Amino acid sequence: MTPVFGHGHLRLYLLKLLDESPKHGYELIQALSERFGGTYAPSAGTIYPRLAKLEDEGLVTKAADGRKTVYEITDAGRAELASREGELNSIESDLTDSVRRLADEVRSGVGEAMKSLRADLASAARQAREATDATSQSYSSWFAFDPTEDARGEPRSGADARPAGETSASAEASRDASRNEIRDVDIALAEFRQSVRTALRSRGARASVPAGTAAAFARRLDEVRASLLDDLKK
């Protein structure tokens, strides 16, 4: 992301914010976020070391307010602001440009994320269609097998033959129901796979994926697979 403050400028801008009113660290972070329209908010690790340095230089003081620490500008801090008024005006101008650049970067990032999401959704839909087609093709031939015929297509005899009065309607309905179940499982698997991939990519874009994620994922899949296979054996 584009740097927001030049060297030493954040330190001076903190003095400006404290000159407006005493604030604790979180209020300073919120104030900066508001100035940037939510496109930038410094971390506590950025703010507090600078406040500590300002305190060491005698430019701010701090006092406990319950569990919070409130910072207040000193006369020496106001004197520094006054002596660097021109530099502060330049910082304000630079901040306007920074807000514009950050907004452009956010819009660009959102646009790229939407493109990636659309591509992922299209890929998931294509995989689901392919899975459905493959399932229909592979299982249609299996379910087309007529148990009243032998390998040569001739009627079976004896115990293997279907009773003369039995119709094929119930058998066909059962085959249709099985095909539908298998198709829905394949579609669910494709959608599950794509949703997990999208979630992992999104996390990877924001922060590192936690160590052990793959092992935990594999372990949970093994548990689900074992449970489902047990159900299918019943």
Short mmCIF file of C-alpha atoms in Angstrom, two decimals:
data_model
loop_
_atom_site.label_atom_id
_atom_site.label_comp_id
_atom_site.label_asym_id
_atom_site.label_seq_id
_atom_site.Cartn_x
_atom_site.Cartn_y
_atom_site.Cartn_z
CA MET A 1 0.00 0.00 0.00
CA THR A 2 1.14 3.56 -0.72
CA PRO A 3 2.99 5.14 2.28
CA VAL A 4 0.71 7.64 4.03
CA PHE A 5 3.07 9.79 6.09
CA GLY A 6 6.52 10.96 5.19
CA HIS A 7 9.41 10.57 7.63
CA GLY A 8 8.57 12.28 10.94
CA HIS A 9 5.19 13.51 9.72
CA LEU A 10 3.05 11.13 11.77
CA ARG A 11 4.80 12.35 14.93
CA LEU A 12 3.92 15.95 14.09
CA TYR A 13 0.36 15.05 13.16
CA LEU A 14 -0.15 13.33 16.50
CA LEU A 15 0.78 16.60 18.17
CA LYS A 16 -1.84 18.36 16.04
CA LEU A 17 -4.53 15.87 17.08
CA LEU A 18 -3.58 16.23 20.77
CA ASP A 19 -3.66 20.01 20.41
CA GLU A 20 -7.34 19.66 19.49
CA SER A 21 -8.06 17.73 22.70
CA PRO A 22 -6.43 15.19 25.04
CA LYS A 23 -6.86 11.62 23.76
CA HIS A 24 -5.92 8.09 24.60
CA GLY A 25 -4.21 5.85 22.05
CA TYR A 26 -7.35 4.26 20.62
CA GLU A 27 -8.97 7.67 20.14
CA LEU A 28 -5.92 8.79 18.16
CA ILE A 29 -6.21 5.71 15.94
CA GLN A 30 -9.92 6.42 15.42
CA ALA A 31 -9.24 10.08 14.64
CA LEU A 32 -6.69 9.14 11.99
CA SER A 33 -9.06 6.56 10.51
CA GLU A 34 -11.79 9.20 10.25
CA ARG A 35 -9.43 11.65 8.56
CA PHE A 36 -8.74 8.99 5.93
CA GLY A 37 -12.34 7.94 5.45
CA GLY A 38 -11.60 4.48 6.84
CA THR A 39 -8.96 3.74 4.18
CA TYR A 40 -6.10 3.93 6.70
CA ALA A 41 -5.83 3.19 10.40
CA PRO A 42 -2.40 2.87 12.04
CA SER A 43 -1.78 -0.02 14.38
CA ALA A 44 -1.16 0.32 18.09
CA GLY A 45 2.41 -0.77 17.36
CA THR A 46 2.78 2.34 15.20
CA ILE A 47 1.13 4.86 17.52
CA TYR A 48 2.39 4.05 21.00
CA PRO A 49 6.14 4.11 20.30
CA ARG A 50 5.75 7.58 18.81
CA LEU A 51 3.72 8.76 21.79
CA ALA A 52 6.45 7.43 24.08
CA LYS A 53 9.07 9.38 22.13
CA LEU A 54 6.96 12.56 22.30
CA GLU A 55 6.71 12.07 26.04
CA ASP A 56 10.48 11.61 26.35
CA GLU A 57 10.96 14.87 24.47
CA GLY A 58 8.60 16.68 26.84
CA LEU A 59 6.09 17.44 24.09
CA VAL A 60 3.23 15.42 25.64
CA THR A 61 2.32 14.13 29.06
CA LYS A 62 0.25 11.12 30.00
CA ALA A 63 -2.06 10.42 32.90
CA ALA A 64 -4.08 7.40 33.96
CA ASP A 65 -7.85 7.65 33.49
CA GLY A 66 -9.20 4.40 34.90
CA ARG A 67 -7.70 1.67 32.79
CA LYS A 68 -6.86 4.10 29.97
CA THR A 69 -3.84 6.32 29.50
CA VAL A 70 -4.71 9.80 28.26
CA TYR A 71 -2.11 11.87 26.40
CA GLU A 72 -2.09 15.68 26.47
CA ILE A 73 0.08 18.17 24.62
CA THR A 74 2.42 20.39 26.63
CA ASP A 75 3.40 24.02 26.09
CA ALA A 76 6.60 22.75 24.49
CA GLY A 77 4.51 20.66 22.12
CA ARG A 78 2.38 23.67 21.15
CA ALA A 79 5.53 25.69 20.60
CA GLU A 80 6.82 23.02 18.19
CA LEU A 81 3.53 23.03 16.30
CA ALA A 82 3.69 26.80 15.97
CA SER A 83 7.30 26.70 14.73
CA ARG A 84 6.43 24.08 12.12
CA GLU A 85 3.09 25.49 10.97
CA GLY A 86 4.20 25.64 7.34
CA GLU A 87 5.31 22.01 7.42
CA LEU A 88 2.03 21.03 9.02
CA ASN A 89 0.05 22.75 6.26
CA SER A 90 2.08 20.78 3.72
CA ILE A 91 1.29 17.56 5.58
CA GLU A 92 -2.44 18.35 5.40
CA SER A 93 -2.12 18.82 1.65
CA ASP A 94 -0.20 15.58 1.31
CA LEU A 95 -2.84 13.78 3.34
CA THR A 96 -5.52 14.84 0.86
CA ASP A 97 -3.47 13.25 -1.92
CA SER A 98 -2.85 10.16 0.23
CA VAL A 99 -6.57 9.71 0.84
CA ARG A 100 -7.19 9.91 -2.90
CA ARG A 101 -4.45 7.35 -3.65
CA LEU A 102 -5.66 4.99 -0.95
CA ALA A 103 -9.23 5.24 -2.22
CA ASP A 104 -8.02 4.40 -5.73
CA GLU A 105 -6.08 1.41 -4.37
CA VAL A 106 -9.13 0.20 -2.42
CA ARG A 107 -11.33 0.49 -5.50
CA SER A 108 -8.75 -1.35 -7.58
CA GLY A 109 -8.39 -4.06 -4.94
CA VAL A 110 -12.14 -4.51 -4.68
CA GLY A 111 -12.40 -4.69 -8.46
CA GLU A 112 -9.73 -7.38 -8.65
CA ALA A 113 -11.34 -9.29 -5.79
CA MET A 114 -14.71 -9.20 -7.58
CA LYS A 115 -13.11 -10.45 -10.79
CA SER A 116 -11.45 -13.27 -8.89
CA LEU A 117 -14.71 -14.13 -7.12
CA ARG A 118 -16.63 -14.19 -10.41
CA ALA A 119 -13.97 -16.44 -11.91
CA ASP A 120 -14.14 -18.76 -8.90
CA LEU A 121 -17.94 -18.92 -9.09
CA ALA A 122 -17.82 -19.62 -12.83
CA SER A 123 -15.25 -22.35 -12.22
CA ALA A 124 -17.41 -23.88 -9.48
CA ALA A 125 -20.47 -23.85 -11.73
CA ARG A 126 -18.49 -25.44 -14.57
CA GLN A 127 -17.10 -28.14 -12.27
CA ALA A 128 -20.59 -28.85 -10.95
CA ARG A 129 -21.94 -29.21 -14.49
CA GLU A 130 -19.05 -31.46 -15.48
CA ALA A 131 -19.56 -33.58 -12.36
CA THR A 132 -23.27 -33.88 -13.12
CA ASP A 133 -22.65 -34.85 -16.75
CA ALA A 134 -19.98 -37.37 -15.79
CA THR A 135 -22.23 -38.86 -13.14
CA SER A 136 -25.15 -39.14 -15.51
CA GLN A 137 -23.02 -40.83 -18.16
CA SER A 138 -21.23 -43.26 -15.86
CA TYR A 139 -24.25 -44.32 -13.86
CA SER A 140 -26.85 -44.37 -16.61
CA SER A 141 -25.18 -47.39 -18.18
CA TRP A 142 -24.91 -49.14 -14.82
CA PHE A 143 -28.54 -48.54 -13.94
CA ALA A 144 -29.62 -49.58 -17.45
CA PHE A 145 -28.62 -53.14 -16.56
CA ASP A 146 -31.68 -55.35 -16.49
CA PRO A 147 -31.38 -58.01 -13.75
CA THR A 148 -33.75 -60.28 -15.69
CA GLU A 149 -31.21 -60.64 -18.53
CA ASP A 150 -27.89 -62.44 -18.58
CA ALA A 151 -24.62 -61.19 -20.04
CA ARG A 152 -25.86 -62.05 -23.56
CA GLY A 153 -29.07 -60.09 -23.09
CA GLU A 154 -31.19 -63.21 -22.90
CA PRO A 155 -33.84 -63.77 -20.20
CA ARG A 156 -32.57 -65.38 -17.02
CA SER A 157 -34.21 -68.56 -15.84
CA GLY A 158 -35.05 -70.06 -12.46
CA ALA A 159 -34.49 -68.13 -9.26
CA ASP A 160 -32.79 -65.24 -11.09
CA ALA A 161 -35.79 -64.49 -13.24
CA ARG A 162 -38.22 -61.73 -12.28
CA PRO A 163 -41.68 -63.03 -11.36
CA ALA A 164 -44.02 -62.85 -14.34
CA GLY A 165 -46.43 -60.47 -12.66
CA GLU A 166 -43.80 -57.94 -11.51
CA THR A 167 -43.49 -54.72 -13.46
CA SER A 168 -40.33 -52.66 -13.91
CA ALA A 169 -41.92 -49.41 -12.70
CA SER A 170 -40.69 -49.66 -9.11
CA ALA A 171 -37.21 -50.73 -10.21
CA GLU A 172 -36.97 -47.79 -12.62
CA ALA A 173 -38.13 -45.38 -9.92
CA SER A 174 -35.47 -46.75 -7.58
CA ARG A 175 -32.78 -46.30 -10.23
CA ASP A 176 -33.91 -42.71 -10.89
CA ALA A 177 -33.81 -41.90 -7.18
CA SER A 178 -30.31 -43.37 -6.86
CA ARG A 179 -29.08 -41.40 -9.88
CA ASN A 180 -30.47 -38.20 -8.37
CA GLU A 181 -28.81 -38.88 -5.01
CA ILE A 182 -25.43 -39.54 -6.61
CA ARG A 183 -25.73 -36.45 -8.80
CA ASP A 184 -26.60 -34.25 -5.79
CA VAL A 185 -23.64 -35.65 -3.83
CA ASP A 186 -21.27 -34.84 -6.71
CA ILE A 187 -22.64 -31.31 -6.98
CA ALA A 188 -22.32 -30.82 -3.21
CA LEU A 189 -18.71 -32.06 -3.32
CA ALA A 190 -17.84 -29.65 -6.14
CA GLU A 191 -19.43 -26.71 -4.33
CA PHE A 192 -17.73 -27.66 -1.05
CA ARG A 193 -14.33 -27.89 -2.73
CA GLN A 194 -14.74 -24.50 -4.39
CA SER A 195 -16.00 -22.76 -1.25
CA VAL A 196 -13.02 -24.06 0.76
CA ARG A 197 -10.58 -22.94 -1.95
CA THR A 198 -12.17 -19.48 -2.06
CA ALA A 199 -12.02 -19.15 1.74
CA LEU A 200 -8.35 -20.19 1.82
CA ARG A 201 -7.42 -17.77 -0.96
CA SER A 202 -9.25 -14.95 0.78
CA ARG A 203 -7.43 -15.67 4.06
CA GLY A 204 -4.11 -15.96 2.24
CA ALA A 205 -4.66 -12.53 0.67
CA ARG A 206 -5.32 -10.95 4.08
CA ALA A 207 -2.93 -12.89 6.29
CA SER A 208 -1.03 -16.15 6.46
CA VAL A 209 -3.00 -19.39 6.60
CA PRO A 210 -2.49 -20.93 10.08
CA ALA A 211 0.01 -23.76 10.32
CA GLY A 212 -1.63 -27.16 10.58
CA THR A 213 -4.69 -26.13 8.56
CA ALA A 214 -4.12 -28.86 5.96
CA ALA A 215 -3.62 -31.58 8.57
CA ALA A 216 -6.73 -30.53 10.50
CA PHE A 217 -8.72 -30.37 7.28
CA ALA A 218 -7.58 -33.86 6.24
CA ARG A 219 -8.41 -35.23 9.68
CA ARG A 220 -11.95 -33.84 9.58
CA LEU A 221 -12.48 -35.17 6.07
CA ASP A 222 -11.37 -38.63 7.20
CA GLU A 223 -13.93 -38.51 10.01
CA VAL A 224 -16.73 -37.49 7.65
CA ARG A 225 -15.73 -40.10 5.06
CA ALA A 226 -15.61 -42.90 7.63
CA SER A 227 -19.04 -41.93 8.96
CA LEU A 228 -20.61 -41.80 5.50
CA LEU A 229 -19.06 -45.11 4.42
CA ASP A 230 -20.40 -46.74 7.57
CA ASP A 231 -23.88 -45.43 6.75
CA LEU A 232 -23.67 -46.77 3.19
CA LYS A 233 -22.75 -50.26 4.47
CA LYS A 234 -25.91 -50.52 6.54
#
